[in-house]
Structure formats: C-alpha cells, structure tokens
Amino acid sequence: MKKDFKLIIDNEGLENQSATDAGGRDELQRWPLFGLSVGSFLQVIAMERQTCMMEVYLDADHWGHFCFVEGDLYDAVSGAMSGEKAAMEMISWENVRLNIKQILNTTGLTRKIDKNLMLLLMESTRLRDEGGDDENQPDPEVAEDSEDREVVADHADSEKLSACLNIMVKDMGDALTAVSIVDVGKGKVLASYHTAPETAEAFSGLTNFLQSAFRENTQAVLGDHLILDLKNQQTLVLLLFGEQQWCIVFDNVKCTLGLLRNVVMPKVIRTFNEMK
Amino acid sequence: MNIQKLNVCMDILKKDLGEGFVASCILTTEDGQVLVATDQANIAEATLLNDATALIRNALKTYPAELGQYYYIDVAGNMAILVIPFGDYQWTITVNKKLVKLGLLLNVVLPAIINAFEDAVVS
C-alpha cells in the first residue's frame, strides 16, 4: 500500500501551503513539518531512539506536544490533558503541523506514559474504528480465505487484518510460524494464519485467566504483552490492546524478537492505522 | 536440590539486576509450596503463575508446541515478571522494567541464572 507523503521541512513552500487552517505565516513557521500522520512521525522518533519534544498543532485551540527520551514516549500534554490521555487525543488528529525540538536535559522529566507506543497507536485506531461504527453498519461476517490466511471479521476490520497478516507473512517469510487475532471479549477469532481455532481460543482463555487472577488476587494489572520462549527455537509473543489479542509465533533464529518488536510490528501498526 | 546453591542463584540475580530487582520466589510446581522467597515476594502471585504455567502448557499442546525455558509477563506500571519453570520447580522473578532493559534481561541475565538454577536443582 503506497501513500504519497508531502513533507516540508525548514519552512520551504509555506507560501503555497493550504493544508491547514492555521492563522498567519508566523504561526505556520512554528510548526514547519507536515504531510505525515502523527502516528508515523512518532514511530520514526521511537525507531531512531531520539530524545526530543515533538510539538503538534491542529488549530489555534488544539495543540500540544509529546516528550521522548531515547525513543521511549515519556509524556504528552495537550490543553488540560497530560500523559496517555493527551497522547491518545493527539494521535487521533489528522492534517496536523509538527515541530521537533531537542531536549538537552532530561533530569527533571517524569515518565507519565507506561504503555508501549505501538500499543497506544493500535488502541487509538481501535477507538477511531469504534467511533465510526455508527456510520458504517457492520456487514454480516465476511470470511476471506486465501491459501493459509483466514480473516473473519466485520468488513471494516477484515481488510485491515488481512493487510496486516500479509505484511507479517512477507516481512518474516518462513520465520513466521503462526498468527491469530482474537476478540477476547467476544471470544471470537478475527483472523488467523496457520492457527487452529482451538489454539486461538486456548490463548484467549489464558489471557482471561491471567487478567482475572491478577485482578482478584494481587494488586497488579496485566500489561500489554507476554513473551513465551518455546522449544525448537520458537517464540510466542502475545500482544493485548483493548479487546484484541494478537498471538504471533515465530522462529527466533530467523527473526529476532527485537526485529519483530521494532521493525515488523511498527510497520504492521502503521498499515493498520493508515487504512481507512 | 541444593539449598545453598539456590541461595547463590538469588544472589546472582540480585547482583545482575541491581536496582531493577524487585522480588523473587522459587516454589515446587506440584504443590505450589514456596522454597525460597525474598522479602518483597508476592507469594499469591507466584502460586497463581504456577497454575498459569499449566494453562500455557495445555494451550501450546494445540499448536503443537512446547514451553521453553521461560516466559515473560508485562504488568501495567513499572513491573514485569519473568517465570522460569524447570522440572519440579518454578522460579518467579519480578523486575522493574524501567530499570532493566528487556534485551539485557533475556540475553544476559537469564542465561546466567538459568545455568545456576539448573545446577542447584540437579545437585
């Protein structure tokens, strides 16, 4: 899926820019970058392990910033909101202008966002989709079989999930052993690759067990991922975001955990986010 | 099982993780009884993870696949739990994930402590 980005840096071409409804030229010069989505830019900063502040401008009433320390998202501020709430708000903005500022001293910075950026982006997409459900009444279940892939979801999600599976299959090649995407709340398998429904359901059951066991017996709350070392050089990564659970099994010699977490999954999420 | 070596395992772990170490507990998988635990160890959590390991093994049978040397659970906030099932025993380690990088934990600390743990168990 190709998308033509128009990226303007250092204020070139501001005279002809009409993509924002911002006020005057001075105002635009404060945010010289545009053409990329907030999510895409956040992923670039995270992948480059930058320590910086990314300022985001939607309009005179909606602007804020993200703080990164060595690629980790530490905080976000937008109006009266801060932390994860502000981050989710700004990620949902479209047609924004951006600016990057270096952070020279991080000693006073307090980390307010614990969630992995990747999962914040997926959660944002999920919320956006849920918001759009009223306009697009879900079709009856659509099943799309293509060789080993199987996608069973409403029409809006099926294309996204299918595209995501395609990317994983292409990028990971024969390192990818199996994938399943499950709606944990409904106990429904949304998409799968080389995974039997009973396997996907078994891991959905495991997540439910851990979530309720943690909630009822300890003060801890289950986070957003599990990593299982398997025999025969396999690794299983279980990602949780909202009601969805992604279960990915791969050969950890052919594809490292770092490659999956830092290269493949961001690409998958970017695709998931960019598809309308 | 060599208790002295088991205590050595704990010492290695504390030394390697430094301030990232939060708590640790070793229990028997058969009855969930604790053998060794540090001050901050959450015994209830460790016992539940004993059940979780059984669930994981059952879930993996459907692939089919088998659990390897460890599994890692991300916990909301600063913590994460590393679980090392080995034979009749299970070692649960709670770390501060903000202070211990995942790569360091899995690629440096884990191999060292697994060797020490296996040595303690078979002695």
PDB file of C-alpha atoms in Angstrom, chain A residues 68-208:
ATOM      1  CA  PHE A  68      10.618  11.253  24.026  1.00  0.00           C
ATOM      2  CA  VAL A  69      13.682  10.062  25.905  1.00  0.00           C
ATOM      3  CA  GLU A  70      15.889   7.749  23.870  1.00  0.00           C
ATOM      4  CA  GLY A  71      12.916   6.702  21.780  1.00  0.00           C
ATOM      5  CA  ASP A  72      10.640   5.985  24.751  1.00  0.00           C
ATOM      6  CA  LEU A  73       7.464   8.035  24.950  1.00  0.00           C
ATOM      7  CA  TYR A  74       7.616   9.647  28.390  1.00  0.00           C
ATOM      8  CA  ASP A  75       4.805  12.141  28.399  1.00  0.00           C
ATOM      9  CA  ALA A  76       2.316  14.067  26.317  1.00  0.00           C
ATOM     10  CA  VAL A  77       0.496  17.314  27.010  1.00  0.00           C
ATOM     11  CA  SER A  78      -2.499  18.779  25.221  1.00  0.00           C
ATOM     12  CA  GLY A  79      -4.516  21.572  26.802  1.00  0.00           C
ATOM     13  CA  ALA A  80      -5.510  20.433  30.283  1.00  0.00           C
ATOM     14  CA  MET A  81      -4.737  16.779  29.487  1.00  0.00           C
ATOM     15  CA  SER A  82      -1.451  15.011  30.021  1.00  0.00           C
ATOM     16  CA  GLY A  83       0.036  11.531  29.836  1.00  0.00           C
ATOM     17  CA  GLU A  84      -1.734   8.763  27.976  1.00  0.00           C
ATOM     18  CA  LYS A  85      -4.988  10.693  27.598  1.00  0.00           C
ATOM     19  CA  ALA A  86      -3.258  13.577  25.845  1.00  0.00           C
ATOM     20  CA  ALA A  87      -1.277  11.167  23.669  1.00  0.00           C
ATOM     21  CA  MET A  88      -4.419   9.332  22.548  1.00  0.00           C
ATOM     22  CA  GLU A  89      -6.116  12.641  21.787  1.00  0.00           C
ATOM     23  CA  MET A  90      -3.254  13.930  19.632  1.00  0.00           C
ATOM     24  CA  ILE A  91      -2.700  10.629  17.815  1.00  0.00           C
ATOM     25  CA  SER A  92      -6.288  10.887  16.554  1.00  0.00           C
ATOM     26  CA  TRP A  93      -5.693  14.301  14.961  1.00  0.00           C
ATOM     27  CA  GLU A  94      -5.374  14.500  11.199  1.00  0.00           C
ATOM     28  CA  ASN A  95      -3.815  17.149   8.924  1.00  0.00           C
ATOM     29  CA  VAL A  96      -1.593  18.462  11.676  1.00  0.00           C
ATOM     30  CA  ARG A  97       1.594  20.503  11.568  1.00  0.00           C
ATOM     31  CA  LEU A  98       4.601  19.411  13.575  1.00  0.00           C
ATOM     32  CA  ASN A  99       7.831  20.677  15.015  1.00  0.00           C
ATOM     33  CA  ILE A 100      10.723  18.866  16.675  1.00  0.00           C
ATOM     34  CA  LYS A 101      12.768  20.335  19.490  1.00  0.00           C
ATOM     35  CA  GLN A 102      15.752  18.757  21.140  1.00  0.00           C
ATOM     36  CA  ILE A 103      15.647  18.053  24.849  1.00  0.00           C
ATOM     37  CA  LEU A 104      19.093  18.777  26.227  1.00  0.00           C
ATOM     38  CA  ASN A 105      18.451  17.968  29.869  1.00  0.00           C
ATOM     39  CA  THR A 106      16.185  15.097  30.869  1.00  0.00           C
ATOM     40  CA  THR A 107      16.835  15.141  34.606  1.00  0.00           C
ATOM     41  CA  GLY A 108      13.546  16.838  35.511  1.00  0.00           C
ATOM     42  CA  LEU A 109      11.405  14.669  33.216  1.00  0.00           C
ATOM     43  CA  THR A 110       8.961  12.284  34.858  1.00  0.00           C
ATOM     44  CA  ARG A 111       7.636   9.365  32.876  1.00  0.00           C
ATOM     45  CA  LYS A 112       3.836   9.518  32.756  1.00  0.00           C
ATOM     46  CA  ILE A 113       3.224   7.048  29.911  1.00  0.00           C
ATOM     47  CA  ASP A 114       4.000   3.408  30.581  1.00  0.00           C
ATOM     48  CA  LYS A 115       2.295   1.890  27.560  1.00  0.00           C
ATOM     49  CA  ASN A 116       4.311   0.854  24.564  1.00  0.00           C
ATOM     50  CA  LEU A 117       3.885   3.361  21.716  1.00  0.00           C
ATOM     51  CA  MET A 118       2.899   0.587  19.338  1.00  0.00           C
ATOM     52  CA  LEU A 119       0.002  -0.385  21.572  1.00  0.00           C
ATOM     53  CA  LEU A 120      -1.106   3.211  22.036  1.00  0.00           C
ATOM     54  CA  LEU A 121      -1.319   3.535  18.262  1.00  0.00           C
ATOM     55  CA  MET A 122      -3.328   0.343  17.925  1.00  0.00           C
ATOM     56  CA  GLU A 123      -5.636   1.362  20.744  1.00  0.00           C
ATOM     57  CA  SER A 124      -6.159   4.723  19.064  1.00  0.00           C
ATOM     58  CA  THR A 125      -7.089   3.005  15.813  1.00  0.00           C
ATOM     59  CA  ARG A 126      -9.478   0.721  17.602  1.00  0.00           C
ATOM     60  CA  LEU A 127     -11.205   3.663  19.293  1.00  0.00           C
ATOM     61  CA  ARG A 128     -11.434   5.517  15.982  1.00  0.00           C
ATOM     62  CA  ASP A 129     -12.983   2.485  14.351  1.00  0.00           C
ATOM     63  CA  GLU A 130     -15.481   2.089  17.151  1.00  0.00           C
ATOM     64  CA  GLY A 131     -16.394   5.757  16.739  1.00  0.00           C
ATOM     65  CA  GLY A 132     -17.042   5.183  13.045  1.00  0.00           C
ATOM     66  CA  ASP A 133     -19.193   2.138  13.598  1.00  0.00           C
ATOM     67  CA  ASP A 134     -22.350   4.222  13.682  1.00  0.00           C
ATOM     68  CA  GLU A 135     -21.756   5.391  10.129  1.00  0.00           C
ATOM     69  CA  ASN A 136     -20.709   2.016   8.757  1.00  0.00           C
ATOM     70  CA  GLN A 137     -23.091  -0.613   9.928  1.00  0.00           C
ATOM     71  CA  PRO A 138     -21.128  -3.843  10.110  1.00  0.00           C
ATOM     72  CA  ASP A 139     -21.812  -6.289   7.345  1.00  0.00           C
ATOM     73  CA  PRO A 140     -22.602  -9.846   8.167  1.00  0.00           C
ATOM     74  CA  GLU A 141     -19.460 -11.803   8.878  1.00  0.00           C
ATOM     75  CA  VAL A 142     -17.221 -11.950   5.876  1.00  0.00           C
ATOM     76  CA  ALA A 143     -14.881 -14.869   5.570  1.00  0.00           C
ATOM     77  CA  GLU A 144     -11.955 -14.454   3.225  1.00  0.00           C
ATOM     78  CA  ASP A 145      -9.815 -17.436   2.579  1.00  0.00           C
ATOM     79  CA  SER A 146      -6.537 -17.026   0.793  1.00  0.00           C
ATOM     80  CA  GLU A 147      -4.323 -20.070   0.951  1.00  0.00           C
ATOM     81  CA  ASP A 148      -3.422 -20.305   4.649  1.00  0.00           C
ATOM     82  CA  ARG A 149      -4.747 -16.980   5.782  1.00  0.00           C
ATOM     83  CA  GLU A 150      -8.158 -16.756   7.248  1.00  0.00           C
ATOM     84  CA  VAL A 151      -9.843 -13.494   8.135  1.00  0.00           C
ATOM     85  CA  VAL A 152     -13.214 -13.499   9.780  1.00  0.00           C
ATOM     86  CA  ALA A 153     -14.286 -10.055  10.907  1.00  0.00           C
ATOM     87  CA  ASP A 154     -16.678  -7.307  10.003  1.00  0.00           C
ATOM     88  CA  HIS A 155     -15.927  -5.716   6.659  1.00  0.00           C
ATOM     89  CA  ALA A 156     -14.169  -2.649   8.056  1.00  0.00           C
ATOM     90  CA  ASP A 157     -11.692  -4.728  10.018  1.00  0.00           C
ATOM     91  CA  SER A 158     -11.260  -7.610   7.618  1.00  0.00           C
ATOM     92  CA  GLU A 159      -9.251  -5.581   5.087  1.00  0.00           C
ATOM     93  CA  LYS A 160      -7.005  -4.203   7.784  1.00  0.00           C
ATOM     94  CA  LEU A 161      -6.382  -7.538   9.412  1.00  0.00           C
ATOM     95  CA  SER A 162      -5.766  -9.158   6.058  1.00  0.00           C
ATOM     96  CA  ALA A 163      -3.263  -6.428   5.126  1.00  0.00           C
ATOM     97  CA  CYS A 164      -1.530  -6.804   8.496  1.00  0.00           C
ATOM     98  CA  LEU A 165      -1.237 -10.554   8.087  1.00  0.00           C
ATOM     99  CA  ASN A 166       0.133 -10.062   4.568  1.00  0.00           C
ATOM    100  CA  ILE A 167       2.867  -7.765   5.851  1.00  0.00           C
ATOM    101  CA  MET A 168       3.867 -10.230   8.546  1.00  0.00           C
ATOM    102  CA  VAL A 169       3.933 -13.087   6.044  1.00  0.00           C
ATOM    103  CA  LYS A 170       6.023 -11.061   3.576  1.00  0.00           C
ATOM    104  CA  ASP A 171       8.430  -9.491   6.063  1.00  0.00           C
ATOM    105  CA  MET A 172       9.000 -12.515   8.236  1.00  0.00           C
ATOM    106  CA  GLY A 173       8.934 -15.091   5.472  1.00  0.00           C
ATOM    107  CA  ASP A 174       9.383 -18.609   6.717  1.00  0.00           C
ATOM    108  CA  ALA A 175      10.273 -17.270  10.179  1.00  0.00           C
ATOM    109  CA  LEU A 176       6.565 -16.732  10.776  1.00  0.00           C
ATOM    110  CA  THR A 177       5.000 -19.884  12.149  1.00  0.00           C
ATOM    111  CA  ALA A 178       1.509 -18.824  13.143  1.00  0.00           C
ATOM    112  CA  VAL A 179      -0.642 -15.801  13.925  1.00  0.00           C
ATOM    113  CA  SER A 180      -4.053 -15.426  15.441  1.00  0.00           C
ATOM    114  CA  ILE A 181      -6.052 -12.306  16.192  1.00  0.00           C
ATOM    115  CA  VAL A 182      -8.824 -12.787  18.686  1.00  0.00           C
ATOM    116  CA  ASP A 183     -11.524 -10.581  20.140  1.00  0.00           C
ATOM    117  CA  VAL A 184     -11.039 -11.615  23.767  1.00  0.00           C
ATOM    118  CA  GLY A 185     -14.306 -10.103  24.970  1.00  0.00           C
ATOM    119  CA  LYS A 186     -16.396 -11.966  22.415  1.00  0.00           C
ATOM    120  CA  GLY A 187     -14.123 -14.998  22.319  1.00  0.00           C
ATOM    121  CA  LYS A 188     -14.129 -14.696  18.534  1.00  0.00           C
ATOM    122  CA  VAL A 189     -11.200 -15.458  16.232  1.00  0.00           C
ATOM    123  CA  LEU A 190     -10.942 -12.488  13.849  1.00  0.00           C
ATOM    124  CA  ALA A 191      -8.030 -13.632  11.718  1.00  0.00           C
ATOM    125  CA  SER A 192      -5.509 -16.415  11.681  1.00  0.00           C
ATOM    126  CA  TYR A 193      -2.543 -17.841   9.857  1.00  0.00           C
ATOM    127  CA  HIS A 194      -1.581 -21.467  10.463  1.00  0.00           C
ATOM    128  CA  THR A 195      -3.505 -21.411  13.705  1.00  0.00           C
ATOM    129  CA  ALA A 196      -6.330 -23.723  14.597  1.00  0.00           C
ATOM    130  CA  PRO A 197      -9.367 -22.025  16.198  1.00  0.00           C
ATOM    131  CA  GLU A 198      -8.928 -24.101  19.363  1.00  0.00           C
ATOM    132  CA  THR A 199      -5.387 -22.766  19.754  1.00  0.00           C
ATOM    133  CA  ALA A 200      -6.503 -19.164  19.432  1.00  0.00           C
ATOM    134  CA  GLU A 201      -9.297 -19.829  21.892  1.00  0.00           C
ATOM    135  CA  ALA A 202      -6.915 -21.542  24.328  1.00  0.00           C
ATOM    136  CA  PHE A 203      -4.697 -18.450  24.429  1.00  0.00           C
ATOM    137  CA  SER A 204      -7.712 -16.220  24.763  1.00  0.00           C
ATOM    138  CA  GLY A 205      -8.612 -18.337  27.794  1.00  0.00           C
ATOM    139  CA  LEU A 206      -5.089 -17.932  29.164  1.00  0.00           C
ATOM    140  CA  THR A 207      -5.344 -14.148  28.899  1.00  0.00           C
ATOM    141  CA  ASN A 208      -8.713 -14.164  30.633  1.00  0.00           C
TER     142      ASN A 208
END
